PDB file of C-alpha atoms in Angstrom:
ATOM      1  CA  UNK A  21       1.921 -71.471 -69.866  1.00  0.00           C
ATOM      2  CA  UNK A  22      -0.801 -70.565 -67.378  1.00  0.00           C
ATOM      3  CA  UNK A  23      -3.581 -68.013 -67.390  1.00  0.00           C
ATOM      4  CA  UNK A  24      -5.837 -66.632 -64.719  1.00  0.00           C
ATOM      5  CA  UNK A  25      -9.627 -66.925 -64.525  1.00  0.00           C
ATOM      6  CA  UNK A  26     -12.428 -66.011 -62.125  1.00  0.00           C
ATOM      7  CA  UNK A  27     -13.073 -67.653 -58.734  1.00  0.00           C
ATOM      8  CA  UNK A  28      -9.464 -68.804 -58.356  1.00  0.00           C
ATOM      9  CA  UNK A  29      -9.467 -71.002 -61.459  1.00  0.00           C
ATOM     10  CA  UNK A  30      -6.083 -71.726 -63.077  1.00  0.00           C
ATOM     11  CA  UNK A  31      -5.609 -73.167 -66.570  1.00  0.00           C
ATOM     12  CA  UNK A  32      -2.427 -74.729 -67.971  1.00  0.00           C
ATOM     13  CA  UNK A  33      -1.392 -75.237 -71.615  1.00  0.00           C
ATOM     14  CA  UNK A  34       0.585 -78.449 -72.100  1.00  0.00           C
ATOM     15  CA  UNK A  35       1.347 -78.065 -75.790  1.00  0.00           C
ATOM     16  CA  UNK A  36      -1.856 -79.754 -76.947  1.00  0.00           C
ATOM     17  CA  UNK A  37      -4.767 -78.288 -74.993  1.00  0.00           C
ATOM     18  CA  UNK A  38      -5.872 -76.354 -71.896  1.00  0.00           C
ATOM     19  CA  UNK A  39      -6.626 -78.150 -68.628  1.00  0.00           C
ATOM     20  CA  UNK A  40      -7.698 -76.832 -65.244  1.00  0.00           C
ATOM     21  CA  UNK A  41      -5.079 -77.080 -62.468  1.00  0.00           C
ATOM     22  CA  UNK A  42      -5.975 -77.287 -58.788  1.00  0.00           C
ATOM     23  CA  UNK A  43      -5.202 -74.154 -56.797  1.00  0.00           C
ATOM     24  CA  UNK A  44      -5.675 -72.995 -53.197  1.00  0.00           C
ATOM     25  CA  UNK A  45      -7.483 -69.713 -53.940  1.00  0.00           C
ATOM     26  CA  UNK A  46     -11.237 -69.169 -54.043  1.00  0.00           C
ATOM     27  CA  UNK A  47     -11.003 -65.450 -54.816  1.00  0.00           C
ATOM     28  CA  UNK A  48     -10.773 -64.192 -58.391  1.00  0.00           C
ATOM     29  CA  UNK A  49      -7.243 -64.188 -59.803  1.00  0.00           C
ATOM     30  CA  UNK A  50      -6.437 -61.137 -61.934  1.00  0.00           C
ATOM     31  CA  UNK A  51      -2.766 -61.334 -62.900  1.00  0.00           C
ATOM     32  CA  UNK A  52      -0.147 -63.970 -63.660  1.00  0.00           C
ATOM     33  CA  UNK A  53       3.552 -64.003 -64.567  1.00  0.00           C
ATOM     34  CA  UNK A  54       5.640 -67.097 -65.279  1.00  0.00           C
ATOM     35  CA  UNK A  55       9.420 -66.897 -64.877  1.00  0.00           C
ATOM     36  CA  UNK A  56       9.972 -70.523 -65.841  1.00  0.00           C
ATOM     37  CA  UNK A  57       8.155 -73.842 -66.066  1.00  0.00           C
ATOM     38  CA  UNK A  58       8.757 -74.310 -62.333  1.00  0.00           C
ATOM     39  CA  UNK A  59       8.462 -70.724 -61.112  1.00  0.00           C
ATOM     40  CA  UNK A  60       5.402 -68.518 -61.507  1.00  0.00           C
ATOM     41  CA  UNK A  61       3.063 -66.185 -59.631  1.00  0.00           C
ATOM     42  CA  UNK A  62      -0.626 -65.275 -59.711  1.00  0.00           C
ATOM     43  CA  UNK A  63      -2.358 -62.463 -57.790  1.00  0.00           C
ATOM     44  CA  UNK A  64      -5.951 -61.481 -57.135  1.00  0.00           C
ATOM     45  CA  UNK A  65      -8.678 -60.363 -54.789  1.00  0.00           C
ATOM     46  CA  UNK A  66      -8.194 -59.840 -51.046  1.00  0.00           C
ATOM     47  CA  UNK A  67      -4.407 -59.634 -51.426  1.00  0.00           C
ATOM     48  CA  UNK A  68      -4.107 -63.191 -52.761  1.00  0.00           C
ATOM     49  CA  UNK A  69      -0.712 -64.270 -54.113  1.00  0.00           C
ATOM     50  CA  UNK A  70      -0.030 -67.800 -55.329  1.00  0.00           C
ATOM     51  CA  UNK A  71       3.320 -69.370 -56.228  1.00  0.00           C
ATOM     52  CA  UNK A  72       3.905 -72.229 -58.696  1.00  0.00           C
ATOM     53  CA  UNK A  73       6.926 -74.438 -58.018  1.00  0.00           C
ATOM     54  CA  UNK A  74       6.520 -76.784 -60.950  1.00  0.00           C
ATOM     55  CA  UNK A  75       4.333 -79.251 -59.088  1.00  0.00           C
ATOM     56  CA  UNK A  76       1.585 -77.267 -57.326  1.00  0.00           C
ATOM     57  CA  UNK A  77       0.280 -73.802 -56.498  1.00  0.00           C
ATOM     58  CA  UNK A  78       0.672 -72.574 -52.904  1.00  0.00           C
ATOM     59  CA  UNK A  79      -0.832 -69.471 -51.325  1.00  0.00           C
ATOM     60  CA  UNK A  80       1.787 -67.045 -49.972  1.00  0.00           C
ATOM     61  CA  UNK A  81       0.864 -64.531 -47.226  1.00  0.00           C
ATOM     62  CA  UNK A  82       0.800 -60.826 -48.048  1.00  0.00           C
ATOM     63  CA  UNK A  83       0.537 -57.728 -45.826  1.00  0.00           C
ATOM     64  CA  UNK A  84      -2.592 -56.461 -47.598  1.00  0.00           C
ATOM     65  CA  UNK A  85      -6.211 -57.442 -48.164  1.00  0.00           C
ATOM     66  CA  UNK A  86      -6.601 -55.077 -51.106  1.00  0.00           C
ATOM     67  CA  UNK A  87      -7.296 -56.397 -54.583  1.00  0.00           C
ATOM     68  CA  UNK A  88      -4.128 -57.102 -56.565  1.00  0.00           C
ATOM     69  CA  UNK A  89      -4.475 -56.623 -60.309  1.00  0.00           C
ATOM     70  CA  UNK A  90      -1.058 -57.387 -61.779  1.00  0.00           C
ATOM     71  CA  UNK A  91       2.295 -58.979 -60.995  1.00  0.00           C
ATOM     72  CA  UNK A  92       5.711 -58.643 -62.675  1.00  0.00           C
ATOM     73  CA  UNK A  93       8.668 -60.795 -61.658  1.00  0.00           C
ATOM     74  CA  UNK A  94      12.275 -60.046 -62.568  1.00  0.00           C
ATOM     75  CA  UNK A  95      13.695 -63.097 -60.828  1.00  0.00           C
ATOM     76  CA  UNK A  96      12.922 -65.575 -58.074  1.00  0.00           C
ATOM     77  CA  UNK A  97      14.029 -62.951 -55.544  1.00  0.00           C
ATOM     78  CA  UNK A  98      12.748 -59.738 -57.117  1.00  0.00           C
ATOM     79  CA  UNK A  99       9.126 -59.107 -58.056  1.00  0.00           C
ATOM     80  CA  UNK A 100       6.291 -56.609 -57.808  1.00  0.00           C
ATOM     81  CA  UNK A 101       2.493 -56.575 -57.544  1.00  0.00           C
ATOM     82  CA  UNK A 102       0.085 -53.623 -57.749  1.00  0.00           C
ATOM     83  CA  UNK A 103      -3.600 -53.077 -57.195  1.00  0.00           C
ATOM     84  CA  UNK A 104      -6.441 -51.361 -55.414  1.00  0.00           C
ATOM     85  CA  UNK A 105      -5.975 -47.841 -54.013  1.00  0.00           C
ATOM     86  CA  UNK A 106      -2.395 -47.673 -55.277  1.00  0.00           C
ATOM     87  CA  UNK A 107      -1.098 -50.604 -53.225  1.00  0.00           C
ATOM     88  CA  UNK A 108       2.401 -51.719 -54.270  1.00  0.00           C
ATOM     89  CA  UNK A 109       4.046 -54.913 -52.999  1.00  0.00           C
ATOM     90  CA  UNK A 110       7.639 -56.113 -53.438  1.00  0.00           C
ATOM     91  CA  UNK A 111       8.906 -59.721 -53.257  1.00  0.00           C
ATOM     92  CA  UNK A 112      12.486 -60.199 -52.035  1.00  0.00           C
ATOM     93  CA  UNK A 113      12.640 -63.964 -52.305  1.00  0.00           C
ATOM     94  CA  UNK A 114      11.337 -64.521 -48.794  1.00  0.00           C
ATOM     95  CA  UNK A 115       8.240 -62.378 -48.264  1.00  0.00           C
ATOM     96  CA  UNK A 116       5.968 -59.728 -49.751  1.00  0.00           C
ATOM     97  CA  UNK A 117       6.255 -56.226 -48.264  1.00  0.00           C
ATOM     98  CA  UNK A 118       4.331 -53.010 -48.868  1.00  0.00           C
ATOM     99  CA  UNK A 119       6.335 -50.307 -50.665  1.00  0.00           C
ATOM    100  CA  UNK A 120       5.302 -46.670 -50.399  1.00  0.00           C
ATOM    101  CA  UNK A 121       3.763 -45.217 -53.528  1.00  0.00           C
ATOM    102  CA  UNK A 122       2.718 -41.718 -54.605  1.00  0.00           C
ATOM    103  CA  UNK A 123      -0.961 -42.420 -55.381  1.00  0.00           C
ATOM    104  CA  UNK A 124      -4.142 -43.869 -53.899  1.00  0.00           C
ATOM    105  CA  UNK A 125      -5.699 -44.413 -57.322  1.00  0.00           C
ATOM    106  CA  UNK A 126      -6.150 -48.003 -58.495  1.00  0.00           C
ATOM    107  CA  UNK A 127      -3.188 -49.512 -60.354  1.00  0.00           C
ATOM    108  CA  UNK A 128      -4.055 -51.989 -63.114  1.00  0.00           C
ATOM    109  CA  UNK A 129      -0.745 -52.981 -64.721  1.00  0.00           C
ATOM    110  CA  UNK A 130       2.976 -53.154 -64.006  1.00  0.00           C
ATOM    111  CA  UNK A 131       6.061 -54.031 -66.033  1.00  0.00           C
ATOM    112  CA  UNK A 132       9.652 -54.181 -64.813  1.00  0.00           C
ATOM    113  CA  UNK A 133      12.570 -53.882 -67.245  1.00  0.00           C
ATOM    114  CA  UNK A 134      15.407 -54.097 -64.693  1.00  0.00           C
ATOM    115  CA  UNK A 135      15.692 -53.868 -60.891  1.00  0.00           C
ATOM    116  CA  UNK A 136      16.092 -50.094 -61.273  1.00  0.00           C
ATOM    117  CA  UNK A 137      13.595 -49.444 -64.083  1.00  0.00           C
ATOM    118  CA  UNK A 138       9.891 -50.210 -63.849  1.00  0.00           C
ATOM    119  CA  UNK A 139       6.512 -48.709 -64.691  1.00  0.00           C
ATOM    120  CA  UNK A 140       2.940 -49.040 -63.417  1.00  0.00           C
ATOM    121  CA  UNK A 141      -0.295 -47.522 -64.754  1.00  0.00           C
ATOM    122  CA  UNK A 142      -3.828 -47.162 -63.493  1.00  0.00           C
ATOM    123  CA  UNK A 143      -6.989 -45.148 -62.977  1.00  0.00           C
ATOM    124  CA  UNK A 144      -7.337 -41.565 -64.208  1.00  0.00           C
ATOM    125  CA  UNK A 145      -4.276 -41.946 -66.422  1.00  0.00           C
ATOM    126  CA  UNK A 146      -2.001 -42.661 -63.463  1.00  0.00           C
ATOM    127  CA  UNK A 147       1.566 -43.431 -64.559  1.00  0.00           C
ATOM    128  CA  UNK A 148       4.351 -44.339 -62.110  1.00  0.00           C
ATOM    129  CA  UNK A 149       8.057 -45.012 -62.586  1.00  0.00           C
ATOM    130  CA  UNK A 150      10.464 -46.984 -60.367  1.00  0.00           C
ATOM    131  CA  UNK A 151      14.081 -45.766 -60.337  1.00  0.00           C
ATOM    132  CA  UNK A 152      15.553 -48.376 -58.020  1.00  0.00           C
ATOM    133  CA  UNK A 153      14.850 -46.487 -54.801  1.00  0.00           C
ATOM    134  CA  UNK A 154      11.332 -45.019 -55.027  1.00  0.00           C
ATOM    135  CA  UNK A 155       8.162 -44.856 -57.108  1.00  0.00           C
ATOM    136  CA  UNK A 156       7.356 -41.424 -58.554  1.00  0.00           C
ATOM    137  CA  UNK A 157       4.332 -40.172 -60.452  1.00  0.00           C
ATOM    138  CA  UNK A 158       4.810 -39.060 -64.050  1.00  0.00           C
ATOM    139  CA  UNK A 159       2.913 -36.459 -66.037  1.00  0.00           C
ATOM    140  CA  UNK A 160      -0.240 -38.287 -67.205  1.00  0.00           C
ATOM    141  CA  UNK A 161      -0.468 -38.946 -70.950  1.00  0.00           C
ATOM    142  CA  UNK A 162      -4.285 -38.722 -71.130  1.00  0.00           C
ATOM    143  CA  UNK A 163      -7.398 -38.296 -68.990  1.00  0.00           C
ATOM    144  CA  UNK A 164      -8.765 -41.838 -68.952  1.00  0.00           C
ATOM    145  CA  UNK A 165      -7.862 -45.052 -67.140  1.00  0.00           C
ATOM    146  CA  UNK A 166      -4.769 -46.899 -68.363  1.00  0.00           C
ATOM    147  CA  UNK A 167      -5.530 -50.627 -68.245  1.00  0.00           C
ATOM    148  CA  UNK A 168      -2.493 -52.405 -69.716  1.00  0.00           C
ATOM    149  CA  UNK A 169       1.226 -51.866 -70.160  1.00  0.00           C
ATOM    150  CA  UNK A 170       4.134 -53.446 -72.027  1.00  0.00           C
ATOM    151  CA  UNK A 171       7.699 -52.131 -72.012  1.00  0.00           C
ATOM    152  CA  UNK A 172      10.187 -53.170 -74.682  1.00  0.00           C
ATOM    153  CA  UNK A 173      13.000 -51.385 -72.845  1.00  0.00           C
ATOM    154  CA  UNK A 174      13.644 -48.429 -70.573  1.00  0.00           C
ATOM    155  CA  UNK A 175      13.398 -46.276 -73.717  1.00  0.00           C
ATOM    156  CA  UNK A 176      10.364 -47.744 -75.462  1.00  0.00           C
ATOM    157  CA  UNK A 177       6.993 -48.821 -74.074  1.00  0.00           C
ATOM    158  CA  UNK A 178       3.246 -48.696 -74.642  1.00  0.00           C
ATOM    159  CA  UNK A 179       0.143 -48.367 -72.463  1.00  0.00           C
ATOM    160  CA  UNK A 180      -3.534 -48.586 -73.470  1.00  0.00           C
ATOM    161  CA  UNK A 181      -6.828 -47.832 -71.773  1.00  0.00           C
ATOM    162  CA  UNK A 182     -10.324 -46.406 -71.888  1.00  0.00           C
ATOM    163  CA  UNK A 183     -11.732 -44.481 -74.865  1.00  0.00           C
ATOM    164  CA  UNK A 184      -9.027 -45.784 -77.196  1.00  0.00           C
ATOM    165  CA  UNK A 185      -6.193 -44.316 -75.166  1.00  0.00           C
ATOM    166  CA  UNK A 186      -2.822 -45.400 -76.549  1.00  0.00           C
ATOM    167  CA  UNK A 187       0.283 -43.841 -75.005  1.00  0.00           C
ATOM    168  CA  UNK A 188       3.962 -44.264 -75.903  1.00  0.00           C
ATOM    169  CA  UNK A 189       6.991 -43.982 -73.589  1.00  0.00           C
ATOM    170  CA  UNK A 190      10.116 -42.530 -75.241  1.00  0.00           C
ATOM    171  CA  UNK A 191      12.544 -42.610 -72.279  1.00  0.00           C
ATOM    172  CA  UNK A 192      11.465 -39.177 -71.046  1.00  0.00           C
ATOM    173  CA  UNK A 193       7.660 -38.964 -71.020  1.00  0.00           C
ATOM    174  CA  UNK A 194       4.381 -40.658 -71.906  1.00  0.00           C
ATOM    175  CA  UNK A 195       2.698 -39.195 -74.998  1.00  0.00           C
ATOM    176  CA  UNK A 196      -0.784 -40.023 -76.234  1.00  0.00           C
ATOM    177  CA  UNK A 197      -0.591 -41.029 -79.876  1.00  0.00           C
ATOM    178  CA  UNK A 198      -4.224 -41.843 -80.763  1.00  0.00           C
ATOM    179  CA  UNK A 199      -7.272 -39.648 -80.210  1.00  0.00           C
ATOM    180  CA  UNK A 200      -9.935 -40.999 -77.818  1.00  0.00           C
ATOM    181  CA  UNK A 201     -13.076 -42.773 -79.003  1.00  0.00           C
ATOM    182  CA  UNK A 202     -15.707 -44.951 -77.357  1.00  0.00           C
ATOM    183  CA  UNK A 203     -13.600 -48.104 -77.715  1.00  0.00           C
ATOM    184  CA  UNK A 204     -11.990 -49.362 -74.491  1.00  0.00           C
ATOM    185  CA  UNK A 205      -8.577 -51.011 -74.886  1.00  0.00           C
ATOM    186  CA  UNK A 206      -7.731 -53.642 -72.273  1.00  0.00           C
ATOM    187  CA  UNK A 207      -4.553 -55.359 -73.447  1.00  0.00           C
ATOM    188  CA  UNK A 208      -1.283 -54.646 -75.238  1.00  0.00           C
ATOM    189  CA  UNK A 209       1.724 -56.779 -76.169  1.00  0.00           C
ATOM    190  CA  UNK A 210       4.769 -55.531 -78.069  1.00  0.00           C
ATOM    191  CA  UNK A 211       7.134 -57.911 -79.845  1.00  0.00           C
ATOM    192  CA  UNK A 212       9.474 -55.255 -81.229  1.00  0.00           C
ATOM    193  CA  UNK A 213       9.488 -51.519 -82.023  1.00  0.00           C
ATOM    194  CA  UNK A 214       7.725 -52.374 -85.293  1.00  0.00           C
ATOM    195  CA  UNK A 215       5.414 -55.218 -84.232  1.00  0.00           C
ATOM    196  CA  UNK A 216       2.764 -55.111 -81.521  1.00  0.00           C
ATOM    197  CA  UNK A 217      -0.892 -55.759 -80.722  1.00  0.00           C
ATOM    198  CA  UNK A 218      -3.642 -54.089 -78.708  1.00  0.00           C
ATOM    199  CA  UNK A 219      -7.125 -55.426 -78.019  1.00  0.00           C
ATOM    200  CA  UNK A 220     -10.318 -53.702 -76.927  1.00  0.00           C
ATOM    201  CA  UNK A 221     -14.064 -54.034 -76.915  1.00  0.00           C
ATOM    202  CA  UNK A 222     -17.106 -51.897 -77.528  1.00  0.00           C
ATOM    203  CA  UNK A 223     -20.815 -52.798 -77.724  1.00  0.00           C
ATOM    204  CA  UNK A 224     -20.047 -56.484 -77.199  1.00  0.00           C
ATOM    205  CA  UNK A 225     -17.543 -56.784 -80.038  1.00  0.00           C
ATOM    206  CA  UNK A 226     -13.774 -57.287 -80.009  1.00  0.00           C
ATOM    207  CA  UNK A 227     -11.372 -55.078 -81.892  1.00  0.00           C
ATOM    208  CA  UNK A 228      -7.720 -56.018 -82.481  1.00  0.00           C
ATOM    209  CA  UNK A 229      -5.138 -53.459 -83.602  1.00  0.00           C
ATOM    210  CA  UNK A 230      -1.663 -54.081 -84.997  1.00  0.00           C
ATOM    211  CA  UNK A 231       1.324 -51.717 -84.684  1.00  0.00           C
ATOM    212  CA  UNK A 232       3.623 -51.827 -87.733  1.00  0.00           C
ATOM    213  CA  UNK A 233       6.178 -49.280 -86.564  1.00  0.00           C
ATOM    214  CA  UNK A 234       4.392 -46.249 -87.949  1.00  0.00           C
ATOM    215  CA  UNK A 235       0.711 -46.636 -87.099  1.00  0.00           C
ATOM    216  CA  UNK A 236      -2.012 -48.724 -85.443  1.00  0.00           C
ATOM    217  CA  UNK A 237      -4.295 -50.554 -87.896  1.00  0.00           C
ATOM    218  CA  UNK A 238      -7.358 -52.657 -87.115  1.00  0.00           C
ATOM    219  CA  UNK A 239      -7.007 -56.377 -87.813  1.00  0.00           C
ATOM    220  CA  UNK A 240      -9.783 -58.816 -88.815  1.00  0.00           C
ATOM    221  CA  UNK A 241     -12.334 -59.177 -86.037  1.00  0.00           C
ATOM    222  CA  UNK A 242     -12.327 -62.540 -84.181  1.00  0.00           C
ATOM    223  CA  UNK A 243     -15.373 -64.207 -82.581  1.00  0.00           C
ATOM    224  CA  UNK A 244     -17.535 -61.945 -80.431  1.00  0.00           C
ATOM    225  CA  UNK A 245     -16.456 -62.964 -76.911  1.00  0.00           C
ATOM    226  CA  UNK A 246     -15.353 -60.030 -74.795  1.00  0.00           C
ATOM    227  CA  UNK A 247     -11.553 -60.252 -74.579  1.00  0.00           C
ATOM    228  CA  UNK A 248      -9.760 -59.123 -71.403  1.00  0.00           C
ATOM    229  CA  UNK A 249      -6.060 -59.683 -72.175  1.00  0.00           C
ATOM    230  CA  UNK A 250      -3.633 -60.964 -74.772  1.00  0.00           C
ATOM    231  CA  UNK A 251      -0.039 -62.154 -75.078  1.00  0.00           C
ATOM    232  CA  UNK A 252       2.091 -62.920 -78.121  1.00  0.00           C
ATOM    233  CA  UNK A 253       4.733 -65.640 -78.235  1.00  0.00           C
ATOM    234  CA  UNK A 254       5.981 -64.525 -81.637  1.00  0.00           C
ATOM    235  CA  UNK A 255       4.806 -62.667 -84.726  1.00  0.00           C
ATOM    236  CA  UNK A 256       2.882 -65.781 -85.773  1.00  0.00           C
ATOM    237  CA  UNK A 257       1.651 -67.179 -82.446  1.00  0.00           C
ATOM    238  CA  UNK A 258      -0.437 -65.466 -79.779  1.00  0.00           C
ATOM    239  CA  UNK A 259      -3.270 -65.860 -77.281  1.00  0.00           C
ATOM    240  CA  UNK A 260      -6.215 -63.829 -76.014  1.00  0.00           C
ATOM    241  CA  UNK A 261      -8.545 -64.607 -73.099  1.00  0.00           C
ATOM    242  CA  UNK A 262     -11.867 -63.214 -71.956  1.00  0.00           C
ATOM    243  CA  UNK A 263     -15.369 -63.612 -70.597  1.00  0.00           C
ATOM    244  CA  UNK A 264     -16.980 -67.014 -70.040  1.00  0.00           C
ATOM    245  CA  UNK A 265     -13.633 -68.779 -70.254  1.00  0.00           C
ATOM    246  CA  UNK A 266     -12.973 -67.676 -73.838  1.00  0.00           C
ATOM    247  CA  UNK A 267      -9.584 -68.702 -75.240  1.00  0.00           C
ATOM    248  CA  UNK A 268      -8.502 -67.418 -78.638  1.00  0.00           C
ATOM    249  CA  UNK A 269      -5.319 -68.333 -80.477  1.00  0.00           C
ATOM    250  CA  UNK A 270      -3.721 -66.142 -83.130  1.00  0.00           C
ATOM    251  CA  UNK A 271      -2.460 -67.982 -86.207  1.00  0.00           C
ATOM    252  CA  UNK A 272      -1.105 -66.830 -89.550  1.00  0.00           C
ATOM    253  CA  UNK A 273      -1.703 -69.444 -92.248  1.00  0.00           C
ATOM    254  CA  UNK A 274      -0.542 -68.495 -95.762  1.00  0.00           C
ATOM    255  CA  UNK A 275      -3.877 -67.080 -96.915  1.00  0.00           C
ATOM    256  CA  UNK A 276      -5.303 -65.446 -93.805  1.00  0.00           C
ATOM    257  CA  UNK A 277      -4.776 -63.874 -90.410  1.00  0.00           C
ATOM    258  CA  UNK A 278      -7.218 -64.767 -87.668  1.00  0.00           C
ATOM    259  CA  UNK A 279      -7.981 -65.514 -84.045  1.00  0.00           C
ATOM    260  CA  UNK A 280      -9.583 -68.939 -83.522  1.00  0.00           C
ATOM    261  CA  UNK A 281     -11.394 -70.316 -80.450  1.00  0.00           C
ATOM    262  CA  UNK A 282      -9.629 -73.061 -78.479  1.00  0.00           C
ATOM    263  CA  UNK A 283     -11.562 -75.797 -76.677  1.00  0.00           C
ATOM    264  CA  UNK A 284     -10.591 -76.257 -73.035  1.00  0.00           C
ATOM    265  CA  UNK A 285     -11.183 -79.196 -70.725  1.00  0.00           C
TER     266      UNK A 285
END
């Protein structure tokens, strides 16, 4: 498993600890998606895209210099990246190409369910849907920026963003399900229709929320690093990353539920 960091840094988890891996980029990397142990992508500033082949990271040319914020790969020959001013790129197995989109607002997250079903979200509650032939803009679920996205299927997905925006996709439309507050949500990961997590921060403190199928409830607060993203391997194993190289691991021992810091080399 790899994660992204600032200034082109790349970290790899080998089953025991985190170690830095050499990479060709000097720009900040903002998104990563691993298809397999020998196939993964990272994207970042100035149109940077990097590919992992199992042995090393190589920089792949792109037709844009705009900041790329997220990448979602369906296969080795089908992937997408989104970013600044609504830029959308598609990977066909040979090269990245710009695909026309309906907005110039920044896109922060993308998730693809199948080659003909995908979603992207961004600034000012921008929500896009891919139908296999074109990207179209959907009725916005809120008024604030949408920062993260996770789709369980073409019929069930979640997006989170500024001022505690949480929106649910039900196969037809996005609907805001939680009233806004001052808390900014920056990450979401759904394991099933009845098990998911969202993370946010406000006034220098982290806040984690768990979805149990009927409502979002705040979980015990982990250490006070500002968290930027999270991912869950299972209901009992997950990770969160953030400022100053913070790495937090979610564990569920018999008597407690907590996020613990992980030392990296």
